[in-house]
Amino acid sequence: MSAYRNRLADIGRRALVALATAISSMAAVSLAKAGTGQAISSISVVGTRFEVTTADGRVVTHEDLVGAVLTIADGQERMPLRIDAVETDPRNPDGGIMLYTMSTRDPATGAWRNICEPDIEGRRMGFPLAGAWTQDGRHLPSDTAFSITCTGGAQAKCVRFGYRPWEKSPDGTPLWDHHQACTRMIRADYCGNGVGHTRNGTPIVIYDRKGIQQDEAAPDMSFEAAWDADGALCVSRTRIPDVLTMEGLAAICPGVRQQPRTACESRAGALILNRSIDRRTVQAATE
């Protein structure tokens, strides 16, 4: 099976996480066609927007990109990426986030198929995000590389939560590290090594000290951990003990200490904080 076909199989199974890994660092090459069929001289990513410039210097509008087939490459193989639809993210009416429906050819059948799995709302869309992602989950700046992220996965969720890595908070703080910390939190990547310890669909509440996301009381939820760009700074309890216990966390990541909520929530350097379902509380309520 070719690497291209393997990549499609990964995308189908793991949506964003595999997609970000599989397509990470892909730079668009100049073989693409868009709009009127004119050759593209450059493709870049601004925020969550493809910025496509044709050979005569024309910048292609979003409307004209619908139907365009971009050829992207990861240094090994080229892959066609067709833009089937473009719309403003309904969760972000300021227009700062665009959502794309994208498809590629199935190497076995030749048919076009959506590259994203459905998110919790059934949406199968995503967007480009500048920078490359390493195997251990680090987001590296790049002027040429970008990844494609789907709305069902951590990178896109964190952008849509308001942690736009290309922007700054009202006090001037760059949000790059906040976005990185958020992706660690979403995946329960306590050790900051790219290994998640959660399950899809697990409810969480996310908040921060910038006021981008507010702490919200939620039934059966309690404080879990404080996060920075490198993973958890401290943990009050693990999210899903069936997946990873505190003893297990201490074994694989001894630098992440268990602390009471008050101490952990006030931890200096914390960029993201979160609550999650406390199974002990749920169990006690049912007994």
Short mmCIF file of C-alpha atoms in Angstrom, two decimals:
data_model
loop_
_atom_site.label_atom_id
_atom_site.label_comp_id
_atom_site.label_asym_id
_atom_site.label_seq_id
_atom_site.Cartn_x
_atom_site.Cartn_y
_atom_site.Cartn_z
CA MET A 1 0.00 0.00 0.00
CA SER A 2 1.41 3.43 -0.94
CA ALA A 3 2.23 6.08 1.64
CA TYR A 4 -0.53 8.22 0.12
CA ARG A 5 -3.12 5.47 0.63
CA ASN A 6 -1.86 4.89 4.18
CA ARG A 7 -2.28 8.59 4.86
CA LEU A 8 -5.89 8.50 3.71
CA ALA A 9 -6.56 5.49 5.93
CA ASP A 10 -5.13 7.37 8.92
CA ILE A 11 -7.25 10.42 8.15
CA GLY A 12 -10.36 8.28 8.01
CA ARG A 13 -9.62 6.62 11.34
CA ARG A 14 -8.30 9.45 13.45
CA ALA A 15 -9.57 12.66 11.85
CA LEU A 16 -7.66 15.69 13.10
CA VAL A 17 -4.95 14.04 15.15
CA ALA A 18 -3.81 11.81 12.32
CA LEU A 19 -4.57 14.48 9.77
CA ALA A 20 -2.39 17.00 11.52
CA THR A 21 0.38 14.41 11.69
CA ALA A 22 -0.07 13.15 8.18
CA ILE A 23 -0.37 16.51 6.49
CA SER A 24 1.81 18.48 8.86
CA SER A 25 4.53 20.50 7.08
CA MET A 26 2.85 20.16 3.71
CA ALA A 27 3.70 23.11 1.50
CA ALA A 28 1.50 23.79 -1.51
CA VAL A 29 3.36 23.44 -4.80
CA SER A 30 2.90 25.55 -7.88
CA LEU A 31 1.12 22.87 -9.93
CA ALA A 32 -2.31 23.78 -8.59
CA LYS A 33 -5.14 25.35 -10.51
CA ALA A 34 -7.83 27.59 -9.07
CA GLY A 35 -10.78 29.68 -10.14
CA THR A 36 -10.41 30.35 -13.85
CA GLY A 37 -7.86 27.58 -14.24
CA GLN A 38 -4.88 29.93 -14.14
CA ALA A 39 -1.66 28.59 -12.66
CA ILE A 40 -0.99 29.44 -9.01
CA SER A 41 2.27 31.12 -8.17
CA SER A 42 1.95 30.90 -4.39
CA ILE A 43 -0.26 29.56 -1.63
CA SER A 44 0.07 30.81 1.92
CA VAL A 45 -2.04 30.65 5.07
CA VAL A 46 -3.25 33.74 6.89
CA GLY A 47 -5.11 32.88 10.08
CA THR A 48 -7.37 30.08 8.86
CA ARG A 49 -7.55 31.30 5.28
CA PHE A 50 -5.85 30.01 2.18
CA GLU A 51 -4.30 33.00 0.42
CA VAL A 52 -3.82 32.00 -3.20
CA THR A 53 -2.03 34.23 -5.71
CA THR A 54 -2.11 33.47 -9.43
CA ALA A 55 0.78 33.90 -11.85
CA ASP A 56 -0.46 37.35 -12.87
CA GLY A 57 -0.55 38.56 -9.26
CA ARG A 58 -4.29 38.21 -8.70
CA VAL A 59 -5.40 37.13 -5.22
CA VAL A 60 -8.15 34.54 -5.58
CA THR A 61 -11.27 35.24 -3.49
CA HIS A 62 -12.81 32.60 -1.24
CA GLU A 63 -15.76 32.26 -3.59
CA ASP A 64 -13.44 31.55 -6.50
CA LEU A 65 -11.58 28.90 -4.52
CA VAL A 66 -14.64 26.67 -4.41
CA GLY A 67 -13.95 23.89 -6.88
CA ALA A 68 -10.22 24.58 -6.95
CA VAL A 69 -7.84 21.63 -6.70
CA LEU A 70 -4.64 22.45 -4.84
CA THR A 71 -1.66 20.15 -5.11
CA ILE A 72 0.12 19.85 -1.79
CA ALA A 73 3.25 17.92 -0.92
CA ASP A 74 5.03 16.70 2.18
CA GLY A 75 8.42 16.17 0.57
CA GLN A 76 7.57 12.63 -0.47
CA GLU A 77 4.29 12.54 -2.35
CA ARG A 78 1.89 15.01 -3.86
CA MET A 79 -1.76 14.98 -2.91
CA PRO A 80 -4.73 16.70 -4.57
CA LEU A 81 -6.89 18.73 -2.21
CA ARG A 82 -10.20 19.97 -3.59
CA ILE A 83 -12.03 22.84 -1.89
CA ASP A 84 -15.73 22.01 -2.05
CA ALA A 85 -17.21 24.81 0.09
CA VAL A 86 -16.13 27.80 2.19
CA GLU A 87 -18.04 29.55 4.96
CA THR A 88 -17.50 31.77 7.99
CA ASP A 89 -17.39 29.82 11.24
CA PRO A 90 -20.83 30.34 12.85
CA ARG A 91 -19.19 30.29 16.29
CA ASN A 92 -16.98 33.23 15.32
CA PRO A 93 -19.17 35.83 13.60
CA ASP A 94 -16.28 38.33 13.46
CA GLY A 95 -15.14 36.49 10.33
CA GLY A 96 -11.78 35.61 11.86
CA ILE A 97 -12.18 31.90 11.19
CA MET A 98 -13.10 30.32 7.89
CA LEU A 99 -14.26 26.72 7.52
CA TYR A 100 -13.55 24.67 4.41
CA THR A 101 -15.09 21.47 3.14
CA MET A 102 -12.17 19.62 1.54
CA SER A 103 -11.79 16.33 -0.25
CA THR A 104 -9.11 14.26 -1.92
CA ARG A 105 -9.12 11.34 -4.31
CA ASP A 106 -9.32 7.85 -2.91
CA PRO A 107 -6.28 6.13 -4.47
CA ALA A 108 -8.15 2.85 -4.71
CA THR A 109 -11.34 4.08 -6.41
CA GLY A 110 -10.43 7.50 -7.75
CA ALA A 111 -13.55 8.96 -6.10
CA TRP A 112 -13.35 12.23 -4.15
CA ARG A 113 -13.93 11.85 -0.43
CA ASN A 114 -14.11 14.28 2.49
CA ILE A 115 -10.85 14.33 4.45
CA CYS A 116 -12.57 15.07 7.80
CA GLU A 117 -14.57 12.82 10.08
CA PRO A 118 -17.76 14.33 11.59
CA ASP A 119 -17.32 16.48 14.68
CA ILE A 120 -19.76 16.40 17.60
CA GLU A 121 -22.22 18.53 15.58
CA GLY A 122 -21.87 16.36 12.49
CA ARG A 123 -19.79 18.98 10.66
CA ARG A 124 -17.08 17.67 8.31
CA MET A 125 -15.01 20.78 7.78
CA GLY A 126 -11.61 22.14 8.67
CA PHE A 127 -9.07 24.82 7.84
CA PRO A 128 -5.36 25.35 7.25
CA LEU A 129 -3.15 26.48 10.11
CA ALA A 130 0.32 27.91 9.58
CA GLY A 131 3.21 26.05 11.14
CA ALA A 132 4.32 22.45 11.50
CA TRP A 133 3.44 19.89 14.19
CA THR A 134 6.04 17.51 15.56
CA GLN A 135 5.44 13.92 16.65
CA ASP A 136 5.52 15.05 20.30
CA GLY A 137 2.74 17.57 19.68
CA ARG A 138 4.76 20.79 19.44
CA HIS A 139 3.53 23.53 17.12
CA LEU A 140 6.49 25.12 15.31
CA PRO A 141 6.25 28.44 13.45
CA SER A 142 6.91 28.34 9.72
CA ASP A 143 6.61 30.78 6.82
CA THR A 144 6.08 27.99 4.30
CA ALA A 145 4.58 24.95 6.05
CA PHE A 146 0.99 24.51 7.18
CA SER A 147 -1.23 21.74 8.48
CA ILE A 148 -4.85 20.96 7.71
CA THR A 149 -6.97 20.61 10.84
CA CYS A 150 -10.53 19.31 11.17
CA THR A 151 -13.16 20.77 13.51
CA GLY A 152 -13.38 17.52 15.48
CA GLY A 153 -9.81 17.66 16.74
CA ALA A 154 -7.71 19.51 19.27
CA GLN A 155 -5.94 22.05 17.07
CA ALA A 156 -9.14 23.32 15.47
CA LYS A 157 -11.16 23.21 18.70
CA CYS A 158 -8.61 25.43 20.43
CA VAL A 159 -8.64 27.96 17.60
CA ARG A 160 -12.44 28.07 17.74
CA PHE A 161 -12.34 28.48 21.54
CA GLY A 162 -10.56 31.80 20.94
CA TYR A 163 -6.93 30.76 21.23
CA ARG A 164 -5.92 31.93 17.79
CA PRO A 165 -2.14 31.39 17.60
CA TRP A 166 -1.64 34.21 15.09
CA GLU A 167 -3.30 36.81 17.37
CA LYS A 168 -2.65 38.54 20.69
CA SER A 169 -4.87 38.94 23.74
CA PRO A 170 -6.18 42.45 24.58
CA ASP A 171 -3.19 43.01 26.88
CA GLY A 172 -0.78 42.25 24.04
CA THR A 173 0.16 38.68 25.01
CA PRO A 174 0.74 36.43 21.96
CA LEU A 175 -1.71 33.52 22.00
CA TRP A 176 0.62 30.99 20.37
CA ASP A 177 1.48 29.32 23.70
CA HIS A 178 -2.14 29.47 24.88
CA HIS A 179 -3.18 27.56 21.76
CA GLN A 180 -0.39 25.05 22.36
CA ALA A 181 -1.40 24.62 26.01
CA CYS A 182 -5.01 24.15 24.95
CA THR A 183 -4.10 21.34 22.57
CA ARG A 184 -2.21 19.60 25.38
CA MET A 185 -5.24 19.98 27.65
CA ILE A 186 -7.79 18.76 25.08
CA ARG A 187 -5.82 15.56 24.57
CA ALA A 188 -4.87 15.14 28.25
CA ASP A 189 -1.24 15.19 27.13
CA TYR A 190 0.02 15.61 30.68
CA CYS A 191 3.66 14.86 29.91
CA GLY A 192 3.81 17.08 26.84
CA ASN A 193 5.14 14.25 24.70
CA GLY A 194 2.30 13.97 22.22
CA VAL A 195 0.59 11.05 23.99
CA GLY A 196 -3.02 11.68 24.95
CA HIS A 197 -4.86 10.09 27.85
CA THR A 198 -8.54 10.74 27.16
CA ARG A 199 -11.42 9.46 25.08
CA ASN A 200 -13.31 11.22 22.33
CA GLY A 201 -16.46 12.94 23.56
CA THR A 202 -15.29 13.37 27.16
CA PRO A 203 -16.86 16.62 28.50
CA ILE A 204 -14.52 19.31 29.82
CA VAL A 205 -14.72 22.94 30.90
CA ILE A 206 -11.81 25.15 29.85
CA TYR A 207 -10.88 28.56 31.25
CA ASP A 208 -7.91 30.91 31.49
CA ARG A 209 -6.63 34.06 33.17
CA LYS A 210 -7.10 36.25 30.09
CA GLY A 211 -10.88 35.98 30.12
CA ILE A 212 -11.01 34.33 26.70
CA GLN A 213 -12.84 31.36 28.20
CA GLN A 214 -14.67 31.72 31.51
CA ASP A 215 -14.88 29.15 34.30
CA GLU A 216 -18.35 27.65 34.33
CA ALA A 217 -19.93 25.54 37.02
CA ALA A 218 -20.98 22.20 35.60
CA PRO A 219 -22.65 19.22 37.26
CA ASP A 220 -20.31 16.45 38.38
CA MET A 221 -17.23 18.36 37.21
CA SER A 222 -14.26 19.33 39.32
CA PHE A 223 -10.85 20.87 38.77
CA GLU A 224 -8.41 18.67 36.87
CA ALA A 225 -5.15 20.42 35.96
CA ALA A 226 -3.20 23.57 35.10
CA TRP A 227 -1.42 23.66 31.74
CA ASP A 228 1.28 25.44 29.83
CA ALA A 229 2.69 24.85 26.35
CA ASP A 230 4.74 21.87 27.53
CA GLY A 231 1.89 19.96 29.18
CA ALA A 232 0.47 19.86 32.70
CA LEU A 233 2.14 21.99 35.36
CA CYS A 234 0.28 20.15 38.11
CA VAL A 235 -2.68 17.81 38.37
CA SER A 236 -5.42 17.52 40.97
CA ARG A 237 -6.59 14.26 39.43
CA THR A 238 -6.39 12.51 36.08
CA ARG A 239 -9.30 12.88 33.68
CA ILE A 240 -10.15 9.22 33.18
CA PRO A 241 -8.64 6.88 35.81
CA ASP A 242 -9.47 3.91 33.58
CA VAL A 243 -7.08 5.38 31.01
CA LEU A 244 -4.43 6.77 33.36
CA THR A 245 -4.30 6.73 37.15
CA MET A 246 -2.34 9.18 39.29
CA GLU A 247 0.08 6.35 40.02
CA GLY A 248 0.46 5.74 36.31
CA LEU A 249 1.05 9.43 35.68
CA ALA A 250 3.74 9.56 38.37
CA ALA A 251 5.47 6.63 36.69
CA ILE A 252 5.56 8.07 33.18
CA CYS A 253 5.87 11.74 34.04
CA PRO A 254 7.40 12.22 37.52
CA GLY A 255 7.79 15.97 37.02
CA VAL A 256 4.02 16.49 37.04
CA ARG A 257 2.99 16.62 40.69
CA GLN A 258 -0.42 16.07 42.20
CA GLN A 259 -1.62 19.14 44.09
CA PRO A 260 -4.88 20.21 45.74
CA ARG A 261 -7.13 22.35 43.60
CA THR A 262 -6.32 25.67 45.31
CA ALA A 263 -2.57 25.24 44.92
CA CYS A 264 -2.73 23.91 41.37
CA GLU A 265 -5.29 26.40 40.09
CA SER A 266 -3.13 29.29 41.32
CA ARG A 267 0.08 27.80 39.88
CA ALA A 268 2.32 30.49 38.38
CA GLY A 269 2.74 30.18 34.62
CA ALA A 270 -0.56 28.37 34.01
CA LEU A 271 -2.03 29.38 30.66
CA ILE A 272 -5.03 27.03 30.56
CA LEU A 273 -7.04 25.46 33.37
CA ASN A 274 -9.76 22.87 33.11
CA ARG A 275 -12.49 20.92 34.81
CA SER A 276 -13.68 17.49 33.83
CA ILE A 277 -16.14 14.88 35.00
CA ASP A 278 -15.15 13.62 38.44
CA ARG A 279 -16.15 9.98 38.44
CA ARG A 280 -15.75 9.82 42.21
CA THR A 281 -18.47 12.47 42.59
CA VAL A 282 -20.73 10.68 40.12
CA GLN A 283 -20.22 7.35 41.89
CA ALA A 284 -20.90 8.86 45.32
CA ALA A 285 -24.12 10.44 44.06
CA THR A 286 -25.42 7.12 42.79
CA GLU A 287 -24.62 5.14 45.93
#
